[in-house]
Coordinates of C-alpha atoms in Angstrom, one line a residue:
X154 CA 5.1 0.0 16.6
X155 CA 4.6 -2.6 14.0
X156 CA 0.9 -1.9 11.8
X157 CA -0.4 -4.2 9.5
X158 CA -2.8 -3.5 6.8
X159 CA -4.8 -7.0 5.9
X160 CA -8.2 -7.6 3.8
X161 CA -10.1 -9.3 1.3
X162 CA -8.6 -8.0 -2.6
X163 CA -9.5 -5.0 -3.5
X164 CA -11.1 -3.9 -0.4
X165 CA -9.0 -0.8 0.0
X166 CA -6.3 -1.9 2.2
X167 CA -3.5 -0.7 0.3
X168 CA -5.0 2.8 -0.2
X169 CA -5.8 3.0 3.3
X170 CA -1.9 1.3 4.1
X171 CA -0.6 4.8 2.3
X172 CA -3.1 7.2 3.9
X173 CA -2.2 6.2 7.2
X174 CA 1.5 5.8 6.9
X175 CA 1.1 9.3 5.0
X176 CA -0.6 10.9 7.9
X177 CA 1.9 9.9 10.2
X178 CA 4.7 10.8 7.8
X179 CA 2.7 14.8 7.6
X180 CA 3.0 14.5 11.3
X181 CA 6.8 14.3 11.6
X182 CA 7.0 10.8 13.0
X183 CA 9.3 8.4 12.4
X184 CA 7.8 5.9 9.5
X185 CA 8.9 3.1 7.4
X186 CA 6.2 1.3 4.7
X187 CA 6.5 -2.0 3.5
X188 CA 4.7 -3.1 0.3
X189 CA 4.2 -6.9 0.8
X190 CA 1.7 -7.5 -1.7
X191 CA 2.0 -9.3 -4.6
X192 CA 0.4 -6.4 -6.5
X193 CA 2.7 -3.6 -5.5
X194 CA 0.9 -0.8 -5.5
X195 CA 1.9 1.0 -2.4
X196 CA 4.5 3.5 -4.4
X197 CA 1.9 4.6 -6.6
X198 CA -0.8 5.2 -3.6
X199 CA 1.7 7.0 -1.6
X200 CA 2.3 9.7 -4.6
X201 CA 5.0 7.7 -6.5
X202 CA 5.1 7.7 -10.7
X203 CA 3.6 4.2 -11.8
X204 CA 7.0 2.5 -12.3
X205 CA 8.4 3.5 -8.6
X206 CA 7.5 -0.6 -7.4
X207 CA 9.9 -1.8 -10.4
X208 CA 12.4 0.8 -10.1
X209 CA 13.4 0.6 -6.5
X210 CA 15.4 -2.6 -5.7
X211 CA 13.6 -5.0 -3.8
X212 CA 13.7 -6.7 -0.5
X213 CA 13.5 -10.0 -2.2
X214 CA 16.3 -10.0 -4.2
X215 CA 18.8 -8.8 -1.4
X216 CA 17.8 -11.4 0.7
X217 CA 21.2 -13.1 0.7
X218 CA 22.9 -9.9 1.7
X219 CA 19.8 -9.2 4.3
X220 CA 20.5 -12.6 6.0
X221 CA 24.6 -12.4 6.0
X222 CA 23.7 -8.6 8.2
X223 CA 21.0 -10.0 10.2
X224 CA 22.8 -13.0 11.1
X225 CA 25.9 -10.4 12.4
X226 CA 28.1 -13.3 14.9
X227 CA 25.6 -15.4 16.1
X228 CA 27.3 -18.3 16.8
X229 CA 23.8 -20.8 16.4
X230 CA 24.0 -19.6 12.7
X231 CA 26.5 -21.3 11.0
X232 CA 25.9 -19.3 7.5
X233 CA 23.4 -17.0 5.9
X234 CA 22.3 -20.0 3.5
X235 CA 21.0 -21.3 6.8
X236 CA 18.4 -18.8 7.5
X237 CA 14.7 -19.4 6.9
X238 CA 12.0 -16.7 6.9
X239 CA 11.2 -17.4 10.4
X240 CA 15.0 -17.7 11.7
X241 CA 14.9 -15.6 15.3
X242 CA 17.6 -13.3 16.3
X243 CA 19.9 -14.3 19.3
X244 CA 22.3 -13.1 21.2
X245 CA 25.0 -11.7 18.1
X246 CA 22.3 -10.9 15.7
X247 CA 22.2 -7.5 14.5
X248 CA 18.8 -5.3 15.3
X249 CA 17.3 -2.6 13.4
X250 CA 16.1 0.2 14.5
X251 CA 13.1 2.2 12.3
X252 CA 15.5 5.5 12.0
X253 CA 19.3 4.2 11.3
X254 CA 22.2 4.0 9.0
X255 CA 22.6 0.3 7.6
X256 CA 23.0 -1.7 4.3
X257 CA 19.9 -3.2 4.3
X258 CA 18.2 0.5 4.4
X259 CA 20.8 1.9 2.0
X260 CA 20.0 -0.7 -0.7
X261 CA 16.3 -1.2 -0.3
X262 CA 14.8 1.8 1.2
X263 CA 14.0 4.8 -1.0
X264 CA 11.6 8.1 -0.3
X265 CA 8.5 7.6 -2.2
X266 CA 5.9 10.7 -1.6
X267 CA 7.8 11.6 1.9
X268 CA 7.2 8.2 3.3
X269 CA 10.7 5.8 3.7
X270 CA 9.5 2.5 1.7
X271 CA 10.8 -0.6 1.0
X272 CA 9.1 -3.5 -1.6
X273 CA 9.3 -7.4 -1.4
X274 CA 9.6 -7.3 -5.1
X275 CA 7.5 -8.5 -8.1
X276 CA 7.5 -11.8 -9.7
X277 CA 10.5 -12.2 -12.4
X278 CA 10.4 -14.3 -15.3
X279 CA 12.6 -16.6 -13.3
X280 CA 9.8 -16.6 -10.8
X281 CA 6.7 -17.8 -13.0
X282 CA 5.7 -21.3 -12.4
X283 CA 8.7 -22.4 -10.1
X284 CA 8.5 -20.0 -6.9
X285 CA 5.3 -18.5 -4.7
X286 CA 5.2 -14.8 -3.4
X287 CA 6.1 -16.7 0.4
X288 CA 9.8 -16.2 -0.8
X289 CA 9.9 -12.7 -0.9
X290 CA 7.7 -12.0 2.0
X291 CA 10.0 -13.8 3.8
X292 CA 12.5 -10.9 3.8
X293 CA 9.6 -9.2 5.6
X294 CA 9.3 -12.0 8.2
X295 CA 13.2 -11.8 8.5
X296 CA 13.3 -7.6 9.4
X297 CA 10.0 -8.0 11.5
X298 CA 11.9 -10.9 13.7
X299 CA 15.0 -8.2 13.8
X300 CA 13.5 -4.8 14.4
X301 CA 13.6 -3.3 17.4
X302 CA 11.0 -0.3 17.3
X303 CA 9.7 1.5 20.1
X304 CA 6.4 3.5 20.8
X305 CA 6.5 6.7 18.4
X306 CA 8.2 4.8 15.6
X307 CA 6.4 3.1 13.1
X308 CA 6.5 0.4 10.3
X309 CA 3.2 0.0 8.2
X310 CA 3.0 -3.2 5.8
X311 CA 0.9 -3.8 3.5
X312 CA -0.1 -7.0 3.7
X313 CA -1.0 -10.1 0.4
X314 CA -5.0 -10.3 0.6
X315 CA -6.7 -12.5 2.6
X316 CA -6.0 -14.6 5.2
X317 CA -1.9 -15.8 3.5
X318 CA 0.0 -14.6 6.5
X319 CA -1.4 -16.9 8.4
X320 CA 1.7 -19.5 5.8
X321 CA 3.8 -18.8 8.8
X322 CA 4.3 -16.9 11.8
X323 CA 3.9 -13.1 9.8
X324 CA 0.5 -12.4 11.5
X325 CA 2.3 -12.5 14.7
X326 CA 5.1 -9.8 13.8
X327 CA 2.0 -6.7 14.6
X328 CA 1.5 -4.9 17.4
X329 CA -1.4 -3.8 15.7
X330 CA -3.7 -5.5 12.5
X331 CA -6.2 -3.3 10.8
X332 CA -8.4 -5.3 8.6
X333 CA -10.3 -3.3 5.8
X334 CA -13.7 -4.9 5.5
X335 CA -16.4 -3.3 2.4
X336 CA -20.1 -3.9 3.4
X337 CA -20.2 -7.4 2.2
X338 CA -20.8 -10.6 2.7
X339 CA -17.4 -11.2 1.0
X340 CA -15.1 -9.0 3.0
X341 CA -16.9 -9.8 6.2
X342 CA -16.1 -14.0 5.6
X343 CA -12.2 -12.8 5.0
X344 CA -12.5 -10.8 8.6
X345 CA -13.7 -13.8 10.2
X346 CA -11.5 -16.2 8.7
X347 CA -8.9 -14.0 10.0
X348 CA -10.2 -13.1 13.4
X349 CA -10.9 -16.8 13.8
X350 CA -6.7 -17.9 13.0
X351 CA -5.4 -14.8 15.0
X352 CA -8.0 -15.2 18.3
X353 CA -5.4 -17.7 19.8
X354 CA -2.2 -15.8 19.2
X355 CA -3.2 -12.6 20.8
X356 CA -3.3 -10.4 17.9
X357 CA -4.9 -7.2 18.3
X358 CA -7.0 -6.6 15.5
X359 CA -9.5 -3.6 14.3
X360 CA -11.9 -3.7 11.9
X361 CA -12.1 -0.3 9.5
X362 CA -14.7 -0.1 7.8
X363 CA -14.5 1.0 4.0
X364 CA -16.5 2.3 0.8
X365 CA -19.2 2.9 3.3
X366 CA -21.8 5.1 1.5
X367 CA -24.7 5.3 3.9
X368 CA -26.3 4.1 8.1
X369 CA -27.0 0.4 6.5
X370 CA -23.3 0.0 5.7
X371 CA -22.3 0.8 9.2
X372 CA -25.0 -0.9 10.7
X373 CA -24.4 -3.9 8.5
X374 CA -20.3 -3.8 9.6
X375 CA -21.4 -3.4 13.4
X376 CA -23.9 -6.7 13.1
X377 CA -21.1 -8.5 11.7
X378 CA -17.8 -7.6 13.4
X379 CA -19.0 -6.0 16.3
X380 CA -16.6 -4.2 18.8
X381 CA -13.9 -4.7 16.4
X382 CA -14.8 -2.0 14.4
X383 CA -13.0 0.9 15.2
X384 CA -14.5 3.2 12.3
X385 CA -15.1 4.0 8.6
X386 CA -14.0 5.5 5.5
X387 CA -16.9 7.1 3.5
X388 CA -16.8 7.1 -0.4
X389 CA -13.9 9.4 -1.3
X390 CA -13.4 12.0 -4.0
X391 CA -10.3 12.5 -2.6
X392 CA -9.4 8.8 -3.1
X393 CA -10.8 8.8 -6.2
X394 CA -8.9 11.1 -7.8
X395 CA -5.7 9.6 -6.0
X396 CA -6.8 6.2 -7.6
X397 CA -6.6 8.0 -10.8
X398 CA -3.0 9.3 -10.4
X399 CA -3.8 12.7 -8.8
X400 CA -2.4 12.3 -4.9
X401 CA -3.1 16.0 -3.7
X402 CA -2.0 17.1 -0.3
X403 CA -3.3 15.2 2.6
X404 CA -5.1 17.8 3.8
X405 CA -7.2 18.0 0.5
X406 CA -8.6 14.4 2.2
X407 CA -12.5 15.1 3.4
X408 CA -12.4 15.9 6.9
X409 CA -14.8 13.1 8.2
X410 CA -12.3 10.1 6.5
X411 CA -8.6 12.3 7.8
X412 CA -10.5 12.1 11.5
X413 CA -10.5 8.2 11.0
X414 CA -6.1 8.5 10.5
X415 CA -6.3 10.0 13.5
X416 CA -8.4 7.0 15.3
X417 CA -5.9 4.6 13.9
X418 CA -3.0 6.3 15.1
X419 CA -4.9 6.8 19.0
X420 CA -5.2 3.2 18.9
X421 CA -1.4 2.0 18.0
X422 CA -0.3 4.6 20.5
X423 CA -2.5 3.0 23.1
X424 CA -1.0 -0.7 22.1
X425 CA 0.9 -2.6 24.4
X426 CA 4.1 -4.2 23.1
X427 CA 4.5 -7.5 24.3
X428 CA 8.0 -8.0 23.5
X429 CA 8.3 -11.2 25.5
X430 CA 5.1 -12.8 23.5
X431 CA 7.0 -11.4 20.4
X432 CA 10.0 -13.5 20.9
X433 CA 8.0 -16.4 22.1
X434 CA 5.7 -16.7 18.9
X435 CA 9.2 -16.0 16.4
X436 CA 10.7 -19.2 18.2
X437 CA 7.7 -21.1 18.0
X438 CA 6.9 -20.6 14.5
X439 CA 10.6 -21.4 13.8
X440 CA 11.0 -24.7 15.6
X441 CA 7.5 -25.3 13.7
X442 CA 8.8 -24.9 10.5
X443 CA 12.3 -25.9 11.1
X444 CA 10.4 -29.5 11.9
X445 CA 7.8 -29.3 8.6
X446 CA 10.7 -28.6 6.1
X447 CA 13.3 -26.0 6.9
X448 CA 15.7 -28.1 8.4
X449 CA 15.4 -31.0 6.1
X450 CA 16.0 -28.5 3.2
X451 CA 19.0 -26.9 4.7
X452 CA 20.4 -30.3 5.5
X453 CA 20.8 -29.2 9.4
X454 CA 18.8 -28.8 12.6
X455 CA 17.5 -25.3 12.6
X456 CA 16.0 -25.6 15.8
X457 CA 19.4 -25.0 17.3
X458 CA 19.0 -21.1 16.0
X459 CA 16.1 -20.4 18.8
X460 CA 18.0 -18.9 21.9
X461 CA 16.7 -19.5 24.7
X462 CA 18.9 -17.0 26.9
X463 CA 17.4 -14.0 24.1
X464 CA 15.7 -11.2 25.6
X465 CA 14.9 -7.6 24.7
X466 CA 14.3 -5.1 27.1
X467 CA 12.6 -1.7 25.6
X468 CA 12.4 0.1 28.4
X469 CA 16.0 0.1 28.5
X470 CA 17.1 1.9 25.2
X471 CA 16.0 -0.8 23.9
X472 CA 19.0 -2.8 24.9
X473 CA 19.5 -6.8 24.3
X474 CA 20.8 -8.2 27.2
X475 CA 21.8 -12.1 27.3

């Protein structure tokens, strides 16, 4: 099951991103976290020393070597200069799994705080003034578009703030979005800019309430967002103290606030995957882009990568079949 963690800055969402990928980690289950925020943070919530983001060897700059495995002998993809963020696997691609031996995994995947992670990457000097953040979340787009999870596995991103998925096809790659939302007028305009981009894609989206202090902040969040809102976090001193370095043993997390981990993780076990709206969206989001500007820039037509003949069938092993 794919979870992503989305927001308004600063709302919480990458604190909450590390609890609940924590909490599933505590409970044995197969878990890798993603940190594709610009401000990577996510080591250092999870229990990492404040340098693990810059010391582990990012997504972003293996992205030549990610697209070369990916592409595997796919015979629509002539080379792995032609990918784009939004290429789709056919029949020959290679497929992850969320437990498995590969290069991408070996070279980008390290255990931060008991959690498997992976980072997009900061901005080099290279970087400043010439490239945006879109192409190192790409890599993210790419692994989404390949991975082949199943219920009981998990992959937990931490999403850039806002509504900046919505650049290309990303915010369909969930089988479940939780949007942090404070008690504000602020955080409540990013959940309805959001709400109002995803509402025709399907996503399924849950509202969890955070830095909630008293009855007026949840009444406030259930005016606003309505039955979205699955449930709260109250003011932490737990968090707190994480947010100051000190990440103590989950169960050291107030009782009341470790109840709402366990809400989140009821509701992506009850989520449906829709595996063929999953491969739908990646192929319409690529022949999208492939029009804007991808295939102009690569100097072919990449709408000849969508395969129409792809399938996946889950209930099957999670087989491909042609």
């Amino acid at each position: 099951m794919k979870v992503a963690f989305v927001g308004k800055g600063g709302s919480g969402k990458t604190t909450l991103a590390a609890l609940f990928a924590r909490h599933l980690a505590d409970g044995a289950r197969p878990v890798l976290a993603v940190d594709a925020d610009i401000n990577q943070h996510l080591a250092v919530a999870l229990g990492g020393p404040a340098h693990a983001a810059t010391a582990a060897r990012s997504l972003g700059e293996h992205l030549p070597e990610i697209k070369e495995y990916l592409r595997g002998d796919n015979p629509r993809i002539g080379s792995a200069a032609e990918m784009v963020k939004t290429t789709p696997p056919g029949r020959g691609s290679r497929l992850l799994r969320v437990l498995e031996d590969n290069p991408i995994y070996a070279a980008c995947v390290r255990d931060v705080g008991g959690v498997r992670m992976a980072v997009t990457g900061e901005f080099t000097a290279e970087d400043l003034g010439v490239s945006c953040y879109h192409s190192k979340v790409g890599a993210v787009e790419l692994l989404l578009n390949h991975l082949l999870d199943g219920p009981g596995e998990y992959v937990v991103v931490d999403m850039t703030a806002g509504a900046d998925s919505f650049a290309s096809g990303l915010f369909t790659r969930f089988d479940r979005t939780f949007l942090v939302c404070e008690p504000t007028v602020r955080s409540i305009s990013v959940y309805r800019q959001y709400a109002g981009y995803a509402r025709d894609y399907g996503v399924a989206l849950s509202v969890v309430g955070n830095k909630v202090e008293d009855a007026t902040d949840v009444e406030f969040l259930r005016e606003h967002v309505g039955a979205d809102l699955l449930g709260w976090v109250g003011r932490s001193a737990y968090v707190r103290r994480a947010e100051r370095g000190t990440v103590g043993p989950l169960e050291e997390l107030e009782e009341a606030n470790r109840a709402v981990l366990g809400r989140l993780t009821d509701v992506v076990d009850r989520t449906a995957q829709d595996w063929a709206a999953f491969t739908r969206l990646a192929q319409e989001f690529h022949r999208r882009n492939a029009e804007a500007w991808a295939s102009d820039r690569a100097g072919v037509d990449l709408t000849g990568q969508i395969d129409p003949e792809f399938r996946v069938e889950p209930a099957a092993a999670f087989t491909v079949t042609a």
